[in-house]
Coordinates of C-alpha atoms in Angstrom, one line a residue:
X1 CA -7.2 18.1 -2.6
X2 CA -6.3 16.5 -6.4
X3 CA -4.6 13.8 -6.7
X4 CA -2.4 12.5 -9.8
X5 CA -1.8 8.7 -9.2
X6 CA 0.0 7.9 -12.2
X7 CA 1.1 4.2 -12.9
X8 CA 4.2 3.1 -15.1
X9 CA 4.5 -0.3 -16.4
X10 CA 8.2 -1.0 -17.0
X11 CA 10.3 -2.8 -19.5
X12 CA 11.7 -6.3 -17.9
X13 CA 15.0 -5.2 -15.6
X14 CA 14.4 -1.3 -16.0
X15 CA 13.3 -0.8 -12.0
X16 CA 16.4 0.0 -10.4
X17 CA 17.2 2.2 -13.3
X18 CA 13.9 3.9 -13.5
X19 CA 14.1 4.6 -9.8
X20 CA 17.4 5.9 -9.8
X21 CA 16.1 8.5 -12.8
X22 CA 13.4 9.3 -10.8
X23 CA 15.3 9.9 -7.6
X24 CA 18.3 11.8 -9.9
X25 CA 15.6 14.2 -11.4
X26 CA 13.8 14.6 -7.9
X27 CA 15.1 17.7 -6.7
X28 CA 14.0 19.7 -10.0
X29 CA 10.5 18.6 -9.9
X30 CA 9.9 19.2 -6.4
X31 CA 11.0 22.9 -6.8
X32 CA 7.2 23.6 -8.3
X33 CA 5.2 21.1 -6.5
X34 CA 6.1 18.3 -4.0
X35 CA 5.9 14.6 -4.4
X36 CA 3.0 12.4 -2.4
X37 CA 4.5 9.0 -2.3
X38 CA 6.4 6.6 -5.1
X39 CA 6.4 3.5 -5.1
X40 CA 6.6 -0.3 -7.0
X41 CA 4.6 -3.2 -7.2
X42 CA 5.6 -6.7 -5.1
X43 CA 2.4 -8.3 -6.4
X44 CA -0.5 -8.0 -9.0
X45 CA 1.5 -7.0 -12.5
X46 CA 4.9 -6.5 -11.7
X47 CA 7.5 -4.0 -13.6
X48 CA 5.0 -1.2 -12.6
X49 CA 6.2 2.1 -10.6
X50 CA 3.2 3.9 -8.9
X51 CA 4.2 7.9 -8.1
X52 CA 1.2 9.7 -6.5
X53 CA 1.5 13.8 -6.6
X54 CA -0.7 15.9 -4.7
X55 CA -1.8 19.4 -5.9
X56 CA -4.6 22.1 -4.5
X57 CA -7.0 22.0 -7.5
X58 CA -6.9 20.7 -11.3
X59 CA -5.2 24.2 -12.2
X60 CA -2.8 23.9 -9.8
X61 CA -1.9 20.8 -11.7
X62 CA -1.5 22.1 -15.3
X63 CA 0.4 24.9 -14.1
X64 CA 2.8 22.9 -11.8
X65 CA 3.1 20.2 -14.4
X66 CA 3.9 23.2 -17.2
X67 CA 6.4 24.6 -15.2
X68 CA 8.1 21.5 -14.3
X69 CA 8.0 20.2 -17.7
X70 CA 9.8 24.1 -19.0
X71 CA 12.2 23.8 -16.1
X72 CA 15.7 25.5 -17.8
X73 CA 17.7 22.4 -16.6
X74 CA 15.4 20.0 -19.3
X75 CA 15.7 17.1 -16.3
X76 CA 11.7 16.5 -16.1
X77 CA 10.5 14.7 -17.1
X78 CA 13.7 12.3 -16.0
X79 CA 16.5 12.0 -19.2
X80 CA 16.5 8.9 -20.5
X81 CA 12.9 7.9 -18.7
X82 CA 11.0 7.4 -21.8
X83 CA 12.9 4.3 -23.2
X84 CA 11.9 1.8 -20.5
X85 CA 8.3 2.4 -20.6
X86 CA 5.6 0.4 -21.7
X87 CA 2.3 1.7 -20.6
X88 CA 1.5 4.9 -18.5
X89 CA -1.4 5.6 -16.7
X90 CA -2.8 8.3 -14.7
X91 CA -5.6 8.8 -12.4
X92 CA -6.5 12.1 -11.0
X93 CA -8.5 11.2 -7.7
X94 CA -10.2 13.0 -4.5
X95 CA -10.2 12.4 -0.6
X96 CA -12.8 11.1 0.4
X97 CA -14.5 12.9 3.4
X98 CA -12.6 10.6 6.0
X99 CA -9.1 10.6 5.0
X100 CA -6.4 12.5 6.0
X101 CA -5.0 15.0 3.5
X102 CA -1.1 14.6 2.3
X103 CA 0.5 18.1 3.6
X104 CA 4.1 16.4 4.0
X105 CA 6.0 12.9 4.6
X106 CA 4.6 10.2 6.8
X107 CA 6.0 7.0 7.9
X108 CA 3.5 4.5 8.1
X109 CA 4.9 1.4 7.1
X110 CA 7.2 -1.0 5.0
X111 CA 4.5 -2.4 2.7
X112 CA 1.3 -0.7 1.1
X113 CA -2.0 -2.4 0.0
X114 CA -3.8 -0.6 -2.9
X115 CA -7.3 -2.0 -3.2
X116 CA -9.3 -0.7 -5.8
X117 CA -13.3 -1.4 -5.6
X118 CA -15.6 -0.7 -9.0
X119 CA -19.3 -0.1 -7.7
X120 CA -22.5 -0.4 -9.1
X121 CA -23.4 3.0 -10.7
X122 CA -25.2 5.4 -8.3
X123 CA -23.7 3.7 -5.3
X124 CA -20.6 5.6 -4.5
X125 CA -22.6 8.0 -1.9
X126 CA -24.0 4.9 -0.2
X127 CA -20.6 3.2 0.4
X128 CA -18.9 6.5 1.7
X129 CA -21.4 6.9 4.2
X130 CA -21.1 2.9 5.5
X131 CA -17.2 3.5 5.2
X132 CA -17.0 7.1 6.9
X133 CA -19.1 5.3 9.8
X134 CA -16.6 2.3 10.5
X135 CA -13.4 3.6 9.2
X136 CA -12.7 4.6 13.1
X137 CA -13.1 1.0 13.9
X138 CA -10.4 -0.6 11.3
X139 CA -7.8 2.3 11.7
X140 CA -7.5 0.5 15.2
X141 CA -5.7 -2.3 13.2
X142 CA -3.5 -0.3 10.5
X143 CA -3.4 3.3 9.6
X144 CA -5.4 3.9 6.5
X145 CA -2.8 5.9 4.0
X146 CA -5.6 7.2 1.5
X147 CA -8.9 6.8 0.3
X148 CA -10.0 8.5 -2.7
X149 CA -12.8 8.7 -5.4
X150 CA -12.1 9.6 -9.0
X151 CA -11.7 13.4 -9.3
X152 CA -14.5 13.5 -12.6
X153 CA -12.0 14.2 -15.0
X154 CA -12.0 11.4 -17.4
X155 CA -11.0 7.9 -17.2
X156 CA -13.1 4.9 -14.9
X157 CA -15.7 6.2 -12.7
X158 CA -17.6 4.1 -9.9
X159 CA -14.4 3.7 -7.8
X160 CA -13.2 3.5 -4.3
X161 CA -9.5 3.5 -4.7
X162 CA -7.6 2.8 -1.0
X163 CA -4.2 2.7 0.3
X164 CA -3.5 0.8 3.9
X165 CA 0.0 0.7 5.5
X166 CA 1.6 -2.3 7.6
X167 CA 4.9 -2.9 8.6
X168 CA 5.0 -6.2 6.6
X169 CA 3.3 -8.9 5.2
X170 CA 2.5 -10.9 8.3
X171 CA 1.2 -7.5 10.7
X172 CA -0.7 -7.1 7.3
X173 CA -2.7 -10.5 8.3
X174 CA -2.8 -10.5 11.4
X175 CA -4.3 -6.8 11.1
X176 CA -7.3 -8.3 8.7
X177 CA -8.2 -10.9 10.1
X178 CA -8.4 -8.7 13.8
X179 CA -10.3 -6.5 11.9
X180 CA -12.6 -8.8 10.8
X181 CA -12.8 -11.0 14.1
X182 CA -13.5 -7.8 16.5
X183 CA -16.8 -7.0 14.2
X184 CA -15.8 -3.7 13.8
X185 CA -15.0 -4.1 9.9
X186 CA -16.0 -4.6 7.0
X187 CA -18.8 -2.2 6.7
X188 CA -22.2 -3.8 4.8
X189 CA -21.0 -2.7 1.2
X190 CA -20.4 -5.9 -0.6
X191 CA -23.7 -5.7 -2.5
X192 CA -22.2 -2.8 -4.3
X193 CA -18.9 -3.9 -5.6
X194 CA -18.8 -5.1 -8.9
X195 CA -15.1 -6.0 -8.7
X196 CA -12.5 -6.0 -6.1
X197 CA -8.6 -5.5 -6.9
X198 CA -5.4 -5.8 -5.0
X199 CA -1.6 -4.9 -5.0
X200 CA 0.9 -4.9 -2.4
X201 CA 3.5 -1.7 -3.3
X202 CA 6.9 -1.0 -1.6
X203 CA 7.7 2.3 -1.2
X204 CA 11.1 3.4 -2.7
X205 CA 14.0 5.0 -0.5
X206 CA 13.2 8.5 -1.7
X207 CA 9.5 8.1 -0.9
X208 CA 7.7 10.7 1.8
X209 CA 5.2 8.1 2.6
X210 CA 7.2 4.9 4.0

C-alpha cells in the first residue's frame, strides 16, 4: 500500500479550530477514500497536525484526491482551512515488508512515537533485513503502528519512518527500556543512521488509529 503522511504546521491557537474543520469536513472526504489516522504533535515542533491517508497505489491517489477535491458540496478541502496554515508537507511512504497494513480503525494507544531515521545511502535494504529479523522481539513491549520507507516519488529518500503506540508517557518508558534490558532490541543498525528524530503525537477524537 501508499501512503500520504501529510504534516500541517499551524498558526499559534488555530488547533482546536483546525481539528474541528477537519472533523466538520470528515464525512465528505471519506466518501472517496478513508482516513488512516490524524493526529497533533505533544513534542518536537508544536502547532503541527499530522493526517496519514492510506490508498492502493499512486493512481488510486490522484484520482481519490480529484474526486474529493470536485466533491459538489465544495467542503474539501475543509472551508476556512487555508487561513491557519503555515507550512504543509507531504510524504508519500510504503510498508515495509513487516508491518501490518491499515485496512480499518485500530486502537492501540493514547500516545504515538514517530521516529524518523535518515540512513547512509545504499543502506536501507541492510537495516530492513536487521529490523524484519527483531521486530518480533520489540512488539513484545508495544505494538508497532507503522513502519514505512519513502514510496520514490519525490521528496527525502534514505528513510525509515516508524510509528509505535503506548498507552502513555510512562508505559512508553518502561516499554524501552524492557526492550532494551531483555536484549531482544535494538537491532545492530546504528552504523547506518545518519540522524535520528522523534515526536510524540496524540491522536485526535475522530482518529481510526487511537
Amino acid at each position: 500500500m501508499l501512503y500520504d503522511m501529510r504534516t500541517y504546521t499551524l498558526k499559534n491557537g488555530s488547533l482546536g479550530t483546525v481539528e474541528k474543520l477537519f472533523e466538520d469536513a470528515m464525512p465528505v472526504r471519506e466518501k472517496y477514500s478513508r482516513l488512516g489516522g490524524f493526529f497533533h504533535a505533544e513534542s518536537g515542533v508544536l502547532n503541527q497536525i499530522v493526517h496519514i491517508w492510506p490508498y492502493e497505489n499512486f493512481e488510486h491517489l490522484q484520482k481519490t484526491r480529484a474526486l474529493a477535491a470536485g466533491d459538489s458540496s465544495g467542503q474539501w478541502p475543509p472551508v476556512g482551512l487555508s487561513e491557519h496554515i503555515v507550512t504543509m508537507e507531504s510524504q508519500l511512504l510504503q510498508s515495509t515488508p513487516f508491518m501490518d497494513d491499515w485496512t480499518g480503525p485500530r486502537e492501540l494507544g493514547s500516545i504515538y512515537e514517530l521516529r524518523t531515521y535518515s540512513l547512509l545511502a545504499g543502506s536501507t535494504p541492510a537495516v530492513l533485513k536487521e529490523w524484519g529479523a527483531m521486530i518480533g522481539g520489540r512488539v513484545e513491549f508495544s505494538p508497532l503502528a507503522a513502519c514505512w520507507t519513502p514510496a520514490g516519488t519525490g521528496g527525502p529518500i534514505n528513510r525509515l519512518i516508524h510509528l509505535w503506540a503506548y498507552p502513555d508517557y510512562a508505559a512508553r518508558a518502561e516499554a524501552r527500556a524492557a526492550a532494551t534490558a531483555s536484549g531482544k532490541w535494538p537491532p545492530p543498525t546504528g552504523q547506518y543512521y545518519t540522524q535520528q528524530e522523534s515526536k510524540i503525537l496524540a491522536p485526535a477524537s475522530f482518529s481510526p488509529m487511537h
